[in-house]
Amino acid sequence: MRQLINALLKYKNTLLYMGLLIISLIFLNHRSFYHQSIFSNAALIISSNLNLTGKNISNYLDLSEINEKLLAENIKLKALELIHFNEQSPKNSAIDTFGFEVFGARIVKNSYNRARNYLIIDQGHEEGIDVEMGVISSDGVIGIINQVTADFSSVISILHRDLKINASFKKNGAYGSLSWQGDHPKRMKLDDVSTLNSVMVGDTIVTGGMSDYFPHGIPIGKVLSFEKPELEGYYDIEIELLSNLTQKEFVYVLKNKKKDQLNQLKNESR
Amino acid sequence: MNRDNLISIFQFFLLLFLQSFLLNNINLFGFINPNLYILFIIVYRLDGNPTLLIILSFALGLLLDLLTQGSGGHTIATLTIAFLRPLIIRFSFGVNYDVPMGMIKGSLLTQRLLYLLLMVVFHHLVLYSVIYFSFSNTITILKNTLFTSFFTFIMTYISLGLFKEK
C-alpha cells in the first residue's frame, strides 16, 4: 500500500497532466464540430473492428441456423422465379428501370435499447457505400447510412428518435411521416395522415416515394391502433413493424442512381 | 500570502485579459496573433511547485479559450508546456541548474534564449496541431507555428525586460 502511494506521488504530475488532458479533449469535443467528427470517426473505426471479431466468432457458431434461413429465402426466391417464368410477361425491363443499386452487407453491431440507436455494417466506401443511402432487410426498412469509413459504415436505425421516414398506406397512398417514440422496438408512430382518408386496423404501411432513400412500396408495418383527435385534422396512428430489428443479420444497402438528378431539381426549384 | 504569490496572481489576470482582448485581435498579415500569455509559464519560479503550475496553466488556457470562443487548443497547449517545462529547463540549463529566482542573472544568455525558444515553439506546435488536427494540413501547421512563434518570441523577449528585477 505504501509503495502504491509512493508510486502515485512520484508520478503525480504525469497523472495530473493526463487527467487534465482528457478533460480538455472532452472540452474540445464539445466545442468544435470538426474535432467531434474526427473523434467519432476514429471511435467508429475502433469499435467496428472490435465488434467484427466478436461477430465473426458468434457467426461461426450460428452457421447452421444461418444456413436454414438462407435456404428458406432461396425457396422463396425460387418460387418467385417460377411464377415469373410462368407469366412470360414483358416485365423484364422492370429491373433496368429500377432506380436503385443494391449492395449486400452484414451487421457487425446492432443496438435497439437506447433512445437513439445505430448499427454498424461491414461495407464501406471501398465497396461503393456512401452517406445518405437507405438500408433495408429482407422484410422491412432498417435505416439510413450516416457515416462511412473505408471498410465499415454506421447506420441510423429507424429506431432513432430524431429520424423521420416518409411512409404511405398501401391501399390508397395516403402518406405521413413515421417516427419512433423510443419505447418498444416493434412499435412506431405515423403522424400527419389527414383525417380525410379512411384508416382501418390492419392496413399495410409501405415506404412512400417521396423519400430519396427508399423506393416506393417496401413494406414497413401494419396499423395496430389509431385515434382521431377531435380538434386536429390528423390521425394518431400506432404501427407494428413487420420486421424484428432485434434479430437481423444481413441487410441490403440501396443506392439511388438518380439522386444527383433529384438534388439538381431541388436546388434549381429553390 | 507572500509577495511572489501576489505578483503571480496579478500576472495571471493581466496576461489573460491582455491576450484575449488585445493581442488576439492583432491579425498581423492576416493570421499572426502573438501569444504573449505563455510568459506566465515562462517566468514562473524555476524552483516553484510544478503540480501547481500544471493546474494554473490549465486554468489559464481554459479561461482564454472561453473568453475568445476558442475550441480548446490553448488549454491543451498551455497544459502540455507546463507539463514539459521541467524537461525543457533541464535540457536548456543543464542537469545541475541552480537558478532559484527564475530568469535572473546566473545563467548564460544562450541558455535563456534556448529555454525561451523551446517553450514558445512547443506551445505553438501543439496549439496549431490541435486547431487544425489533420495530417493534410501539416504545411499550414508548420507555417503558422514558424511565423507566430517568431513574433511571440520577440514580444516575450522584450517583455522579459519588464519583469526583470532591479
Short mmCIF file of C-alpha atoms in Angstrom, two decimals:
data_model
loop_
_atom_site.label_atom_id
_atom_site.label_comp_id
_atom_site.label_asym_id
_atom_site.label_seq_id
_atom_site.Cartn_x
_atom_site.Cartn_y
_atom_site.Cartn_z
CA MET A 1 0.00 0.00 0.00
CA ARG A 2 2.78 2.33 0.99
CA GLN A 3 4.60 1.55 -2.23
CA LEU A 4 1.48 2.26 -4.19
CA ILE A 5 1.09 5.67 -2.56
CA ASN A 6 4.76 6.40 -3.17
CA ALA A 7 4.41 5.50 -6.83
CA LEU A 8 1.33 7.72 -7.10
CA LEU A 9 3.19 10.62 -5.50
CA LYS A 10 6.15 10.07 -7.77
CA TYR A 11 4.04 10.24 -10.91
CA LYS A 12 1.52 12.76 -9.62
CA ASN A 13 2.44 15.36 -12.24
CA THR A 14 2.08 12.90 -15.10
CA LEU A 15 -1.24 11.64 -13.74
CA LEU A 16 -2.49 15.18 -13.25
CA TYR A 17 -1.43 16.05 -16.77
CA MET A 18 -3.21 13.01 -18.21
CA GLY A 19 -6.37 13.79 -16.28
CA LEU A 20 -6.48 17.43 -17.32
CA LEU A 21 -5.62 16.46 -20.91
CA ILE A 22 -8.63 14.15 -21.02
CA ILE A 23 -10.80 16.93 -19.61
CA SER A 24 -9.56 19.32 -22.27
CA LEU A 25 -10.16 16.75 -25.02
CA ILE A 26 -13.75 16.37 -23.80
CA PHE A 27 -14.00 20.16 -23.83
CA LEU A 28 -12.61 20.20 -27.37
CA ASN A 29 -15.09 17.51 -28.40
CA HIS A 30 -17.98 19.58 -27.11
CA ARG A 31 -16.89 22.89 -28.52
CA SER A 32 -15.84 22.07 -32.06
CA PHE A 33 -17.90 20.22 -34.62
CA TYR A 34 -14.83 19.42 -36.71
CA HIS A 35 -12.99 17.73 -33.85
CA GLN A 36 -16.15 15.93 -32.85
CA SER A 37 -16.48 14.38 -36.29
CA ILE A 38 -12.84 13.28 -36.30
CA PHE A 39 -13.16 11.72 -32.84
CA SER A 40 -16.37 9.93 -33.72
CA ASN A 41 -14.85 8.64 -36.94
CA ALA A 42 -11.87 7.22 -35.07
CA ALA A 43 -14.19 5.70 -32.49
CA LEU A 44 -16.24 4.12 -35.26
CA ILE A 45 -13.15 2.51 -36.80
CA ILE A 46 -12.05 1.08 -33.46
CA SER A 47 -15.44 -0.15 -32.30
CA SER A 48 -16.36 -1.65 -35.66
CA ASN A 49 -13.14 -3.65 -35.81
CA LEU A 50 -13.59 -4.93 -32.26
CA ASN A 51 -17.20 -5.85 -32.90
CA LEU A 52 -16.31 -7.60 -36.15
CA THR A 53 -14.02 -10.00 -34.31
CA GLY A 54 -16.74 -10.90 -31.83
CA LYS A 55 -19.30 -11.19 -34.58
CA ASN A 56 -17.07 -13.50 -36.62
CA ILE A 57 -16.86 -15.94 -33.72
CA SER A 58 -20.57 -15.94 -32.97
CA ASN A 59 -21.38 -16.18 -36.68
CA TYR A 60 -19.27 -19.29 -37.00
CA LEU A 61 -21.18 -20.88 -34.14
CA ASP A 62 -24.51 -19.90 -35.71
CA LEU A 63 -23.67 -21.23 -39.16
CA SER A 64 -26.26 -23.99 -39.21
CA GLU A 65 -29.06 -21.60 -38.27
CA ILE A 66 -27.98 -19.10 -40.93
CA ASN A 67 -27.93 -21.93 -43.46
CA GLU A 68 -31.54 -22.72 -42.67
CA LYS A 69 -32.57 -19.09 -43.04
CA LEU A 70 -30.79 -18.81 -46.39
CA LEU A 71 -32.41 -21.99 -47.54
CA ALA A 72 -35.82 -20.61 -46.66
CA GLU A 73 -35.09 -17.42 -48.55
CA ASN A 74 -33.81 -19.40 -51.54
CA ILE A 75 -37.03 -21.39 -51.66
CA LYS A 76 -39.00 -18.18 -51.63
CA LEU A 77 -36.90 -16.73 -54.47
CA LYS A 78 -37.18 -19.94 -56.45
CA ALA A 79 -40.94 -19.72 -56.18
CA LEU A 80 -40.85 -16.14 -57.44
CA GLU A 81 -38.63 -17.17 -60.34
CA LEU A 82 -41.06 -19.90 -61.34
CA ILE A 83 -44.01 -17.53 -61.21
CA HIS A 84 -42.06 -15.09 -63.30
CA PHE A 85 -41.29 -17.67 -65.98
CA ASN A 86 -44.85 -18.86 -65.99
CA GLU A 87 -46.21 -15.41 -66.59
CA GLN A 88 -43.83 -14.79 -69.50
CA SER A 89 -44.90 -11.19 -69.42
CA PRO A 90 -42.64 -8.47 -70.83
CA LYS A 91 -41.80 -7.20 -67.35
CA ASN A 92 -38.08 -7.89 -67.69
CA SER A 93 -37.48 -4.24 -68.26
CA ALA A 94 -38.59 -3.51 -64.69
CA ILE A 95 -35.16 -4.37 -63.37
CA ASP A 96 -33.47 -1.94 -65.72
CA THR A 97 -35.71 0.95 -64.81
CA PHE A 98 -35.49 0.24 -61.10
CA GLY A 99 -33.57 3.28 -59.97
CA PHE A 100 -31.65 1.69 -57.14
CA GLU A 101 -28.43 -0.27 -56.98
CA VAL A 102 -28.32 -2.93 -54.25
CA PHE A 103 -25.34 -3.95 -52.10
CA GLY A 104 -25.39 -6.78 -49.57
CA ALA A 105 -23.87 -6.26 -46.13
CA ARG A 106 -23.63 -7.94 -42.76
CA ILE A 107 -24.49 -6.26 -39.46
CA VAL A 108 -21.48 -6.02 -37.17
CA LYS A 109 -23.15 -4.23 -34.32
CA ASN A 110 -26.81 -3.59 -33.64
CA SER A 111 -28.44 -1.64 -30.83
CA TYR A 112 -32.14 -1.30 -30.13
CA ASN A 113 -32.44 -0.45 -26.45
CA ARG A 114 -31.44 3.21 -26.47
CA ALA A 115 -33.31 6.31 -27.45
CA ARG A 116 -31.05 6.82 -30.47
CA ASN A 117 -29.94 3.56 -31.99
CA TYR A 118 -27.21 2.91 -34.53
CA LEU A 119 -25.99 -0.13 -36.44
CA ILE A 120 -22.60 -0.81 -37.94
CA ILE A 121 -22.32 -2.82 -41.17
CA ASP A 122 -19.23 -4.34 -42.75
CA GLN A 123 -19.22 -2.43 -46.05
CA GLY A 124 -17.54 0.95 -46.51
CA HIS A 125 -16.75 3.42 -49.21
CA GLU A 126 -14.28 0.97 -50.78
CA GLU A 127 -17.29 -1.10 -51.79
CA GLY A 128 -19.17 1.96 -53.02
CA ILE A 129 -21.23 2.80 -49.94
CA ASP A 130 -21.80 6.48 -49.29
CA VAL A 131 -23.65 8.55 -46.70
CA GLU A 132 -27.41 9.03 -47.03
CA MET A 133 -28.09 5.67 -48.62
CA GLY A 134 -31.09 3.67 -47.46
CA VAL A 135 -30.68 0.30 -45.74
CA ILE A 136 -33.35 -2.42 -45.85
CA SER A 137 -33.56 -6.04 -44.82
CA SER A 138 -35.42 -8.94 -46.41
CA ASP A 139 -38.67 -7.87 -44.75
CA GLY A 140 -38.52 -4.17 -43.97
CA VAL A 141 -36.67 -0.91 -43.58
CA ILE A 142 -33.57 -0.73 -41.35
CA GLY A 143 -32.30 2.85 -41.57
CA ILE A 144 -30.10 5.38 -43.34
CA ILE A 145 -26.30 5.49 -43.55
CA ASN A 146 -24.80 8.45 -41.72
CA GLN A 147 -21.07 7.80 -41.56
CA VAL A 148 -18.66 5.81 -43.73
CA THR A 149 -15.09 4.63 -43.28
CA ALA A 150 -13.02 2.55 -45.69
CA ASP A 151 -14.49 -0.81 -44.62
CA PHE A 152 -17.44 -0.03 -42.36
CA SER A 153 -20.49 2.19 -42.24
CA SER A 154 -22.69 3.34 -39.44
CA VAL A 155 -26.44 3.32 -39.96
CA ILE A 156 -29.03 5.42 -38.15
CA SER A 157 -31.63 2.83 -37.23
CA ILE A 158 -35.30 3.63 -37.79
CA LEU A 159 -35.42 3.11 -34.03
CA HIS A 160 -33.94 6.58 -33.57
CA ARG A 161 -35.99 9.31 -32.00
CA ASP A 162 -34.85 12.06 -34.38
CA LEU A 163 -35.33 10.18 -37.65
CA LYS A 164 -38.49 10.60 -39.68
CA ILE A 165 -39.33 8.50 -42.71
CA ASN A 166 -41.91 9.21 -45.38
CA ALA A 167 -44.46 6.37 -45.34
CA SER A 168 -47.78 5.78 -47.04
CA PHE A 169 -50.77 3.44 -46.98
CA LYS A 170 -50.58 0.62 -49.46
CA LYS A 171 -54.29 0.72 -50.22
CA ASN A 172 -54.81 4.38 -51.08
CA GLY A 173 -51.44 6.12 -50.99
CA ALA A 174 -52.26 8.49 -48.11
CA TYR A 175 -48.94 9.48 -46.67
CA GLY A 176 -47.48 10.64 -43.38
CA SER A 177 -44.22 10.65 -41.51
CA LEU A 178 -43.10 7.71 -39.45
CA SER A 179 -41.15 8.19 -36.22
CA TRP A 180 -40.12 6.12 -33.24
CA GLN A 181 -41.23 7.06 -29.74
CA GLY A 182 -38.37 5.23 -28.05
CA ASP A 183 -40.31 2.69 -26.03
CA HIS A 184 -40.73 -0.60 -27.89
CA PRO A 185 -38.57 -1.91 -30.77
CA LYS A 186 -41.62 -3.07 -32.75
CA ARG A 187 -43.89 -0.02 -32.34
CA MET A 188 -43.70 3.22 -34.29
CA LYS A 189 -45.95 6.20 -34.74
CA LEU A 190 -47.35 7.56 -38.00
CA ASP A 191 -48.14 11.27 -37.96
CA ASP A 192 -49.54 13.80 -40.39
CA VAL A 193 -52.09 11.49 -42.05
CA SER A 194 -55.08 13.62 -42.90
CA THR A 195 -58.43 12.58 -41.42
CA LEU A 196 -59.90 12.81 -44.92
CA ASN A 197 -58.54 9.33 -45.53
CA SER A 198 -60.09 6.21 -44.08
CA VAL A 199 -57.91 4.09 -41.81
CA MET A 200 -58.58 0.54 -40.63
CA VAL A 201 -56.73 -1.58 -38.11
CA GLY A 202 -54.51 -3.96 -40.06
CA ASP A 203 -53.81 -1.69 -43.02
CA THR A 204 -50.34 -2.17 -44.50
CA ILE A 205 -47.88 0.71 -44.38
CA VAL A 206 -45.18 0.92 -47.06
CA THR A 207 -42.39 3.38 -47.78
CA GLY A 208 -43.58 6.45 -49.65
CA GLY A 209 -41.95 7.52 -52.87
CA MET A 210 -41.19 10.98 -51.55
CA SER A 211 -38.01 9.90 -49.84
CA ASP A 212 -34.69 9.90 -51.69
CA TYR A 213 -33.50 6.93 -49.70
CA PHE A 214 -36.05 4.21 -50.40
CA PRO A 215 -38.05 3.18 -53.44
CA HIS A 216 -41.80 3.27 -53.14
CA GLY A 217 -43.56 0.24 -51.73
CA ILE A 218 -41.21 -1.50 -49.30
CA PRO A 219 -43.47 -2.92 -46.57
CA ILE A 220 -42.88 -1.42 -43.12
CA GLY A 221 -45.70 -2.49 -40.85
CA LYS A 222 -49.38 -2.75 -40.07
CA VAL A 223 -51.75 -0.39 -38.28
CA LEU A 224 -52.11 -1.57 -34.69
CA SER A 225 -54.48 1.10 -33.43
CA PHE A 226 -55.50 4.62 -34.35
CA GLU A 227 -57.19 7.61 -32.82
CA LYS A 228 -58.95 10.56 -34.35
CA PRO A 229 -58.42 13.67 -32.21
CA GLU A 230 -61.42 15.97 -32.27
CA LEU A 231 -59.72 19.27 -32.88
CA GLU A 232 -56.95 18.28 -35.27
CA GLY A 233 -57.08 17.25 -38.86
CA TYR A 234 -54.62 14.41 -38.44
CA TYR A 235 -54.79 10.86 -37.09
CA ASP A 236 -52.63 9.44 -34.30
CA ILE A 237 -51.72 6.04 -35.68
CA GLU A 238 -49.68 3.34 -33.99
CA ILE A 239 -47.83 0.94 -36.25
CA GLU A 240 -46.48 -2.52 -35.56
CA LEU A 241 -43.32 -3.21 -37.57
CA LEU A 242 -43.20 -6.32 -39.74
CA SER A 243 -39.50 -6.91 -39.26
CA ASN A 244 -37.92 -7.60 -35.94
CA LEU A 245 -34.91 -5.34 -35.74
CA THR A 246 -33.56 -7.11 -32.70
CA GLN A 247 -32.51 -10.20 -34.65
CA LYS A 248 -31.22 -9.06 -38.02
CA GLU A 249 -28.11 -10.50 -39.60
CA PHE A 250 -27.91 -9.42 -43.24
CA VAL A 251 -29.06 -6.19 -44.82
CA TYR A 252 -29.15 -4.61 -48.26
CA VAL A 253 -27.89 -1.08 -48.96
CA LEU A 254 -29.78 0.85 -51.61
CA LYS A 255 -28.00 3.39 -53.75
CA ASN A 256 -30.29 5.82 -55.51
CA LYS A 257 -28.83 6.05 -59.01
CA LYS A 258 -30.81 9.15 -59.85
CA LYS A 259 -30.15 11.08 -56.69
CA ASP A 260 -27.95 13.62 -58.49
CA GLN A 261 -30.78 14.49 -60.80
CA LEU A 262 -33.20 14.79 -57.89
CA ASN A 263 -30.84 17.07 -55.99
CA GLN A 264 -30.29 19.17 -59.06
CA LEU A 265 -34.02 19.63 -59.49
CA LYS A 266 -34.45 20.52 -55.82
CA ASN A 267 -31.67 23.08 -55.98
CA GLU A 268 -32.98 24.66 -59.14
CA SER A 269 -36.53 24.97 -57.88
CA ARG A 270 -35.40 26.63 -54.67
CA MET B 1 0.40 35.00 1.25
CA ASN B 2 3.72 36.45 0.24
CA ARG B 3 4.72 38.92 -2.39
CA ASP B 4 5.63 36.35 -5.05
CA ASN B 5 2.14 34.85 -4.97
CA LEU B 6 0.53 38.26 -5.33
CA ILE B 7 2.74 39.07 -8.29
CA SER B 8 1.83 35.70 -9.89
CA ILE B 9 -1.89 36.31 -9.49
CA PHE B 10 -1.52 39.78 -10.94
CA GLN B 11 0.47 38.45 -13.90
CA PHE B 12 -2.09 35.70 -14.47
CA PHE B 13 -5.02 38.06 -14.91
CA LEU B 14 -3.07 40.81 -16.65
CA LEU B 15 -1.77 38.42 -19.30
CA LEU B 16 -5.14 36.69 -19.64
CA PHE B 17 -7.02 39.91 -20.38
CA LEU B 18 -4.22 41.38 -22.46
CA GLN B 19 -4.22 38.26 -24.61
CA SER B 20 -7.94 37.83 -25.02
CA PHE B 21 -8.93 41.43 -25.62
CA LEU B 22 -5.91 42.95 -27.32
CA LEU B 23 -3.38 40.50 -28.72
CA ASN B 24 -5.88 38.08 -30.24
CA ASN B 25 -7.21 40.88 -32.42
CA ILE B 26 -3.93 41.91 -33.98
CA ASN B 27 -4.11 39.62 -37.06
CA LEU B 28 -0.77 40.76 -38.42
CA PHE B 29 -0.55 39.74 -42.13
CA GLY B 30 -3.98 38.22 -41.65
CA PHE B 31 -3.10 35.33 -39.39
CA ILE B 32 -0.39 36.20 -36.84
CA ASN B 33 -1.56 36.71 -33.25
CA PRO B 34 1.37 36.63 -30.83
CA ASN B 35 0.57 34.51 -27.79
CA LEU B 36 2.22 36.56 -25.08
CA TYR B 37 0.28 34.89 -22.27
CA ILE B 38 2.68 31.96 -22.07
CA LEU B 39 5.02 34.44 -20.40
CA PHE B 40 3.20 33.42 -17.23
CA ILE B 41 4.51 29.87 -17.53
CA ILE B 42 7.95 31.04 -18.63
CA VAL B 43 8.60 33.40 -15.72
CA TYR B 44 7.08 31.08 -13.11
CA ARG B 45 9.77 30.39 -10.49
CA LEU B 46 12.11 27.69 -11.74
CA ASP B 47 12.02 26.04 -8.31
CA GLY B 48 8.26 26.54 -7.91
CA ASN B 49 5.81 23.72 -7.42
CA PRO B 50 5.32 22.03 -10.84
CA THR B 51 1.97 20.48 -9.85
CA LEU B 52 0.54 23.90 -9.05
CA LEU B 53 1.86 25.22 -12.35
CA ILE B 54 0.06 22.49 -14.29
CA ILE B 55 -3.24 23.36 -12.61
CA LEU B 56 -2.70 27.09 -13.10
CA SER B 57 -1.83 26.79 -16.77
CA PHE B 58 -4.85 24.56 -17.36
CA ALA B 59 -6.99 27.28 -15.80
CA LEU B 60 -5.23 29.95 -17.87
CA GLY B 61 -5.76 28.10 -21.16
CA LEU B 62 -9.35 27.22 -20.32
CA LEU B 63 -10.26 30.79 -19.40
CA LEU B 64 -8.58 32.07 -22.54
CA ASP B 65 -10.49 29.57 -24.69
CA LEU B 66 -13.74 30.56 -23.05
CA LEU B 67 -13.06 34.29 -23.46
CA THR B 68 -12.02 34.01 -27.11
CA GLN B 69 -14.57 31.36 -28.18
CA GLY B 70 -11.64 29.04 -28.91
CA SER B 71 -12.28 25.34 -29.26
CA GLY B 72 -9.75 24.13 -26.69
CA GLY B 73 -6.39 24.44 -28.41
CA HIS B 74 -4.97 26.91 -25.87
CA THR B 75 -5.96 24.65 -22.99
CA ILE B 76 -4.11 21.65 -24.37
CA ALA B 77 -1.10 23.69 -25.50
CA THR B 78 -0.53 25.50 -22.18
CA LEU B 79 -1.16 22.31 -20.24
CA THR B 80 1.42 20.48 -22.33
CA ILE B 81 4.20 23.03 -21.98
CA ALA B 82 3.55 23.33 -18.24
CA PHE B 83 3.99 19.58 -18.05
CA LEU B 84 7.11 19.59 -20.23
CA ARG B 85 8.68 22.62 -18.52
CA PRO B 86 10.90 20.67 -16.08
CA LEU B 87 12.29 18.68 -19.03
CA ILE B 88 12.91 21.82 -21.08
CA ILE B 89 14.59 23.53 -18.12
CA ARG B 90 16.86 20.54 -17.60
CA PHE B 91 17.68 20.46 -21.31
CA SER B 92 18.50 24.14 -21.63
CA PHE B 93 20.13 24.97 -18.28
CA GLY B 94 21.86 21.63 -17.73
CA VAL B 95 21.13 18.93 -15.19
CA ASN B 96 22.54 20.78 -12.18
CA TYR B 97 20.80 24.07 -12.75
CA ASP B 98 20.84 26.26 -9.69
CA VAL B 99 18.89 29.39 -10.52
CA PRO B 100 16.22 29.64 -7.86
CA MET B 101 14.96 33.05 -8.92
CA GLY B 102 13.89 32.24 -12.44
CA MET B 103 15.18 34.02 -15.47
CA ILE B 104 17.54 36.15 -13.44
CA LYS B 105 21.27 36.52 -13.68
CA GLY B 106 23.40 33.47 -13.11
CA SER B 107 22.69 31.74 -16.41
CA LEU B 108 24.19 32.29 -19.80
CA LEU B 109 22.28 34.31 -22.40
CA THR B 110 22.28 31.36 -24.82
CA GLN B 111 20.75 29.12 -22.17
CA ARG B 112 17.98 31.61 -21.51
CA LEU B 113 17.30 32.06 -25.22
CA LEU B 114 17.19 28.30 -25.76
CA TYR B 115 14.71 27.90 -22.90
CA LEU B 116 12.51 30.67 -24.24
CA LEU B 117 12.64 29.39 -27.79
CA LEU B 118 11.82 25.80 -26.84
CA MET B 119 8.85 26.86 -24.71
CA VAL B 120 7.45 29.10 -27.43
CA VAL B 121 7.91 26.65 -30.29
CA PHE B 122 6.48 23.69 -28.36
CA HIS B 123 3.49 25.72 -27.35
CA HIS B 124 2.71 26.87 -30.87
CA LEU B 125 3.29 23.47 -32.39
CA VAL B 126 0.80 21.85 -30.01
CA LEU B 127 -1.62 24.76 -30.39
CA TYR B 128 -1.78 24.65 -34.18
CA SER B 129 -1.74 20.85 -34.32
CA VAL B 130 -4.84 20.79 -32.13
CA ILE B 131 -6.55 23.58 -34.03
CA TYR B 132 -6.02 22.06 -37.49
CA PHE B 133 -5.94 18.42 -36.33
CA SER B 134 -5.33 16.74 -39.68
CA PHE B 135 -2.30 15.40 -41.50
CA SER B 136 -3.24 17.07 -44.74
CA ASN B 137 -2.74 20.48 -43.11
CA THR B 138 0.83 19.80 -41.97
CA ILE B 139 2.24 22.60 -44.09
CA THR B 140 -0.26 25.12 -42.68
CA ILE B 141 0.52 23.99 -39.14
CA LEU B 142 4.27 24.37 -39.66
CA LYS B 143 3.89 27.73 -41.38
CA ASN B 144 1.68 29.13 -38.63
CA THR B 145 3.98 27.73 -35.96
CA LEU B 146 7.04 29.29 -37.56
CA PHE B 147 5.68 32.80 -38.10
CA THR B 148 3.67 33.12 -34.93
CA SER B 149 6.49 31.67 -32.82
CA PHE B 150 8.81 34.27 -34.27
CA PHE B 151 6.60 37.16 -33.22
CA THR B 152 5.75 35.65 -29.86
CA PHE B 153 9.45 35.09 -29.24
CA ILE B 154 10.30 38.71 -29.95
CA MET B 155 7.45 40.03 -27.81
CA THR B 156 8.28 37.66 -24.97
CA TYR B 157 11.92 38.64 -25.06
CA ILE B 158 11.08 42.34 -24.91
CA SER B 159 8.53 41.81 -22.13
CA LEU B 160 11.05 39.85 -20.07
CA GLY B 161 12.92 43.11 -19.62
CA LEU B 162 9.84 44.48 -17.85
CA PHE B 163 9.72 41.63 -15.37
CA LYS B 164 13.44 41.83 -14.60
CA GLU B 165 14.22 42.84 -11.03
CA LYS B 166 16.47 45.73 -10.33
#
